Amino acid sequence: MDVLIQIVASGLTLGAMYAVATIGLSLVYGSLNMLNMAHGAILTLGGYICYAAIVHAGLHPALALLAAAFVCALVGLMIYFSAALPLLRAENFETNIFIATIGIGSVIENLMLKGFGPYPIPQPLAVDGQVVIGNVHIPLQNVFILGVAIVLMVGVAILLQRTSAGRAIRATSMNREAAQLMGVRVGRIYAQVLALSGALAAVSGIMISSIATLTPVMGGDPMLKAFIVCVVAGLGNVYGAVVAAIALGLLEAATQYVLGVRWSFATLLLLVILVLIWRPYGLFGKQQVVRL
Amino acid sequence: MTSIRRDILIGLVCLALAVALPFAMPGRYVITQSTLFFIWAIVVVQWNLVLGIGGIFSLAQMALFATGAYATAMLGFYWKVPMLAAIPMAGVITVAVGMLIGLACLRLRGPYVALLTLAIAQVMYVLIVNDTDCFTTTGGCMPLFGGVRGIGQFGDIGLRALFPSKWYVAHYYVGLALLAVAVTISIIVIRGPLGLAFRALRDNPGYAMSRGISRFKYQLWIFAVSAFFTGIAGGFYAIHFRVVGPTVFSFSTLLFLIAMIVIGGLGSIWGPLLGAAVLMLADEGMRELSDYRNIGLGLLLAVFVIAWPNGLNGWLQRSRASRN
Amino acid sequence: MAEATLEIVDASAGYAGRIVLDAIKLSARKGELTAIVGPNGHGKSTLLKAISGLVPVTSGEIYLDGLRIDRLRPDQIVERGVIQVPQGDLLFPAMTVHENLLMGAYANSDGLAERLDFVFTLLPKLKERRNQTAGTLSGGERRMCGIGRGLMAGGEVLMLDEPSLGLAPIVIEQIYEVIFNLRREGRTILLVEENAERIAEHADMIHLLDNGRIAWSGLGAELMARPEIVETYLGV
Ligand SMILES: Nc1ncnc2c1ncn2[C@@H]1O[C@H](COP(=O)(O)OP(=O)(O)O)[C@@H](O)[C@H]1O
Ligand SMILES: [Mg+2]
């Protein structure tokens, strides 16, 4: 019983972090058909900005979090204007933006390496204390992460479902041309989505670094997991991604307990490969009709 | 001049220059760096077939390279297979692994392929690095795949024994010969029926499919061909450096190689080779700035894709076209 | 004669270097139903896309109430009141009918409630289905949703691209009933249709599009009196 509580508690925390990391990625893919390979680097940048804002600038942690989200949103905008916008005018957008963002991600990552050094730094944005359920002690930090993640996800859901701007985002991802015929300025939607995705990445970077540590390469692993989640859910399916992220978190916690940390990632991947062979467009994805 | 004649001519000129290089610049450093260039050039030329001709967005090429290197090393280390047999065997093993990855990926659409292959490479890396159980204890604890330290002492192709002081020159020529074969194969694929089938599939998928050109079958073919030479290159890498470790999976190597292809010109015959040469030279020229190496590579990659998607090869062709 | 609301002056357009429309000249007058008729693949949809700004106009001009619109972005053209109901509906399949209608009013949400009422009165089926996802509608309902979505924009010119495409004859009649009613109310409509007979007697003006050129223009009733033209260009 205690083991179960332990697994569920850490699984939910992991899942919540993955979900926040994934939403942005999935939104961007959904509206632009763009796999943002710089996502991991942006996520890490969020962690470092928060650190720097608290330790060097002495900001209040809440303000530091906002500052990180803001800076990463700006990075998202920069990626739109410098890479996505020019590439959208040419052919092979999907392939080219993939390669371009690999380059951009490498630039951001190595700038952080120069700026902050290769050694792990603890994330100062942390809460002390723990809650006890049964015999299990759960750090308050995990509860806090879960709370923030839920607030963010509900916020994004309201934005997408209940506001005109959110509807325009969904419309653009369902049918770009139809959205244009409704008077949606798709370029602006793309910019908004990349900015939003950057801000969400920053928050997830802060969360992840708060239970691990900050290093310049820490974004790679969550990004890969976020990609796995996207792939399993079907690229661009935001709500499917949230479900898949939480499932992945629980699964990871369970395999870590049963098989040990060493084998958990391999097991997860094997599972993903099987899912993809079974359903090539993801669990919740629909096959795109290719017209000849 | 037909394009195939031009290719042969360019190839022969490059080959002649490369054969002459050790006489013109006999320094050991130049020779060994050139050998490394040959290895990366083989990988890049073969990867270009998958990426640029087959249109498969696979990032598994370094994983295949690693498969070839590890297979060679393990065959030598555990079964004492002579290296001259182990390297071709490693090529075959790499083809098998490549086909498996291909079967898992090729039904997927572009971006899914990229993610899945990236993940497969990552899982191989994680499995090797995290394995700390001793598989054998002869000569110290050693995990099955050598763990973080990698595998050494698996034998040699004998050139070090044959030419004790000039073995690196011998390796240079072996590398050059392998590259020449890899480039020849690449020309045959691009200019031959396989390339034609892919052009047909790209330009008119409906018609091509109605003529019985199956994308899946051809993609698997191109995957297998490129896996074979990538595996051989991995095997040669193993005996050249005498040790195989998990660093072959490093992201900066992947970045370096993908930048070679993009900067040279994706999908062209000579572009990737040109890109490899340019980046190797640039790397040499900017040794003191090595801290900024990955920043520079990242910038170059992004700038080329955005501003010059056809790479240096595109420039050359345009300037040739404007001269005519 | 009523003045021209939408005026296309020698406009050419195409895709990636291939010219599809060659110096098109026609106009849609205020409160009239202007029809563009022509066989499949002769550029009718391309013409509407060019007007909407989805396909660049390479030469010539397009005016709305005397102001040039052919250099504007698609969203700016919608904002000025030129609304298109595209061929094949292009609904947002994962959204409900209601959300689709709201998307129609994205660029212009003044008087949203009245317009929604208007659409629901005109197309009562949509009211029944308002909370159903658009992807699960039947063909006829989907078409109504597309037209309703177009009406939600409250634009000045309504362009309809083959509203009869792929529907059963009885549903086609219902759809045209709605369109002809809109005409009677005094809306400016630019209608694309493959089958001239279906609309000839209701159209104020008809333009025959043949291989990217206007081959014939005239009054609706006139066309039916000229069987040789119908035969040459429409092959009936
Ligand atoms: N997106 C496109 N890209 C290239 N060619 C197109 C595209 N859409 C239509 N065409 C071509 O333009 C011509 C006119 O098409 P269209 O305007 O759809 O005709 P219609 O609506 O009269 O059936 C056709 O030959 C068609 O193949
Ligand atoms: Mg049409």
Coordinates of N, CA and C in Angstrom, one line a residue, chain A residues 160-162 164-168 170-172 174-175 177-186 188-189, chain C residues 49 52 54 73-75 78 83-84 86 89-95 99-100 102-104 106-107 149:
Chain A
L160 N -7.7 27.8 -24.5 CA -8.0 27.1 -25.8 C -9.5 27.0 -26.0
Q161 N -10.2 26.7 -25.0 CA -11.6 26.3 -25.2 C -12.5 27.5 -25.1
R162 N -12.2 28.5 -24.3 CA -13.2 29.5 -24.0 C -12.9 30.8 -24.5
S164 N -11.6 33.6 -27.6 CA -11.6 33.7 -29.1 C -10.2 33.4 -29.6
A165 N -9.2 33.9 -28.9 CA -7.8 33.7 -29.3 C -7.5 32.2 -29.3
G166 N -7.9 31.5 -28.2 CA -7.7 30.1 -28.2 C -8.4 29.3 -29.3
R167 N -9.6 29.8 -29.6 CA -10.3 29.1 -30.7 C -9.6 29.3 -32.0
A168 N -9.0 30.5 -32.1 CA -8.3 30.7 -33.4 C -7.0 29.8 -33.5
R170 N -6.8 26.8 -32.1 CA -7.3 25.5 -32.5 C -7.7 25.4 -34.0
A171 N -8.4 26.5 -34.4 CA -8.8 26.5 -35.8 C -7.6 26.4 -36.7
T172 N -6.5 27.2 -36.4 CA -5.4 27.2 -37.3 C -4.8 25.8 -37.3
M174 N -6.3 23.0 -37.0 CA -7.2 22.0 -37.7 C -7.1 22.3 -39.2
N175 N -7.2 23.5 -39.6 CA -7.1 23.8 -41.0 C -6.7 25.3 -41.3
E177 N -5.9 27.0 -43.9 CA -6.6 27.8 -44.9 C -8.0 28.3 -44.5
A178 N -8.7 27.4 -43.9 CA -10.0 27.8 -43.4 C -9.9 28.8 -42.3
A179 N -8.9 28.7 -41.5 CA -8.7 29.8 -40.4 C -8.4 31.1 -41.1
Q180 N -7.6 31.1 -42.1 CA -7.4 32.4 -42.8 C -8.7 33.0 -43.4
L181 N -9.5 32.1 -43.9 CA -10.8 32.6 -44.5 C -11.7 33.1 -43.4
M182 N -11.5 32.8 -42.1 CA -12.3 33.4 -41.0 C -11.7 34.7 -40.6
G183 N -10.6 35.1 -41.2 CA -9.9 36.3 -40.8 C -8.9 36.2 -39.8
V184 N -8.4 34.9 -39.5 CA -7.4 34.7 -38.6 C -6.0 35.1 -39.2
R185 N -5.3 35.9 -38.5 CA -3.9 36.2 -39.1 C -3.0 35.1 -38.6
V186 N -2.8 34.1 -39.4 CA -2.1 33.0 -38.9 C -0.6 33.3 -38.4
R188 N 0.4 35.7 -36.8 CA 0.3 36.2 -35.4 C 0.0 35.0 -34.5
I189 N -0.8 34.1 -34.9 CA -1.1 32.9 -34.1 C 0.2 32.1 -33.9
Chain C
K49 N -10.0 32.1 -54.5 CA -8.9 32.1 -53.6 C -8.1 33.4 -53.8
S52 N -9.8 36.2 -52.2 CA -9.6 36.1 -50.7 C -8.2 36.3 -50.3
L54 N -5.6 34.3 -50.8 CA -4.9 33.0 -50.5 C -3.9 32.7 -51.6
R73 N -3.6 41.1 -47.0 CA -3.5 39.8 -46.4 C -4.9 39.2 -46.4
P74 N -5.0 37.9 -46.3 CA -6.4 37.3 -46.2 C -7.2 37.8 -45.1
D75 N -6.6 38.0 -43.9 CA -7.3 38.5 -42.8 C -7.8 39.9 -43.0
V78 N -10.9 39.7 -45.3 CA -12.1 39.3 -44.5 C -12.6 40.4 -43.7
I83 N -16.2 37.6 -47.8 CA -16.3 36.3 -47.1 C -16.4 35.2 -48.1
Q84 N -15.6 34.1 -47.8 CA -15.7 33.0 -48.7 C -16.2 31.7 -47.9
P86 N -15.6 28.1 -48.6 CA -14.8 27.4 -49.5 C -15.4 26.1 -50.0
D89 N -16.3 22.8 -47.8 CA -16.7 23.4 -46.5 C -15.5 23.8 -45.6
L90 N -14.4 22.9 -45.6 CA -13.3 23.2 -44.7 C -13.8 23.6 -43.3
L91 N -14.6 22.8 -42.7 CA -15.0 23.1 -41.3 C -13.9 22.8 -40.4
F92 N -14.0 23.2 -39.1 CA -13.1 22.8 -38.1 C -13.6 21.5 -37.5
P93 N -13.1 20.4 -37.9 CA -13.8 19.1 -37.6 C -14.0 18.8 -36.1
A94 N -13.0 19.2 -35.3 CA -13.0 18.8 -33.9 C -13.8 19.9 -33.0
M95 N -14.3 20.9 -33.7 CA -15.1 21.9 -32.9 C -16.6 21.6 -33.1
E99 N -19.1 26.3 -32.1 CA -17.8 26.9 -32.2 C -17.4 27.3 -33.6
N100 N -17.8 26.5 -34.5 CA -17.6 26.8 -35.9 C -18.2 28.1 -36.3
L102 N -19.0 30.5 -34.2 CA -18.2 31.6 -33.5 C -17.0 31.9 -34.3
M103 N -16.3 30.9 -34.9 CA -15.1 31.2 -35.7 C -15.5 32.0 -36.9
G104 N -16.7 31.8 -37.4 CA -17.1 32.7 -38.5 C -17.2 34.1 -38.1
Y106 N -15.2 35.5 -36.1 CA -13.9 35.9 -35.4 C -13.4 37.3 -35.7
A107 N -13.6 37.7 -37.0 CA -13.0 39.0 -37.4 C -14.0 40.1 -37.1
R149 N -21.5 29.5 -41.1 CA -20.2 30.1 -40.7 C -19.9 31.3 -41.5

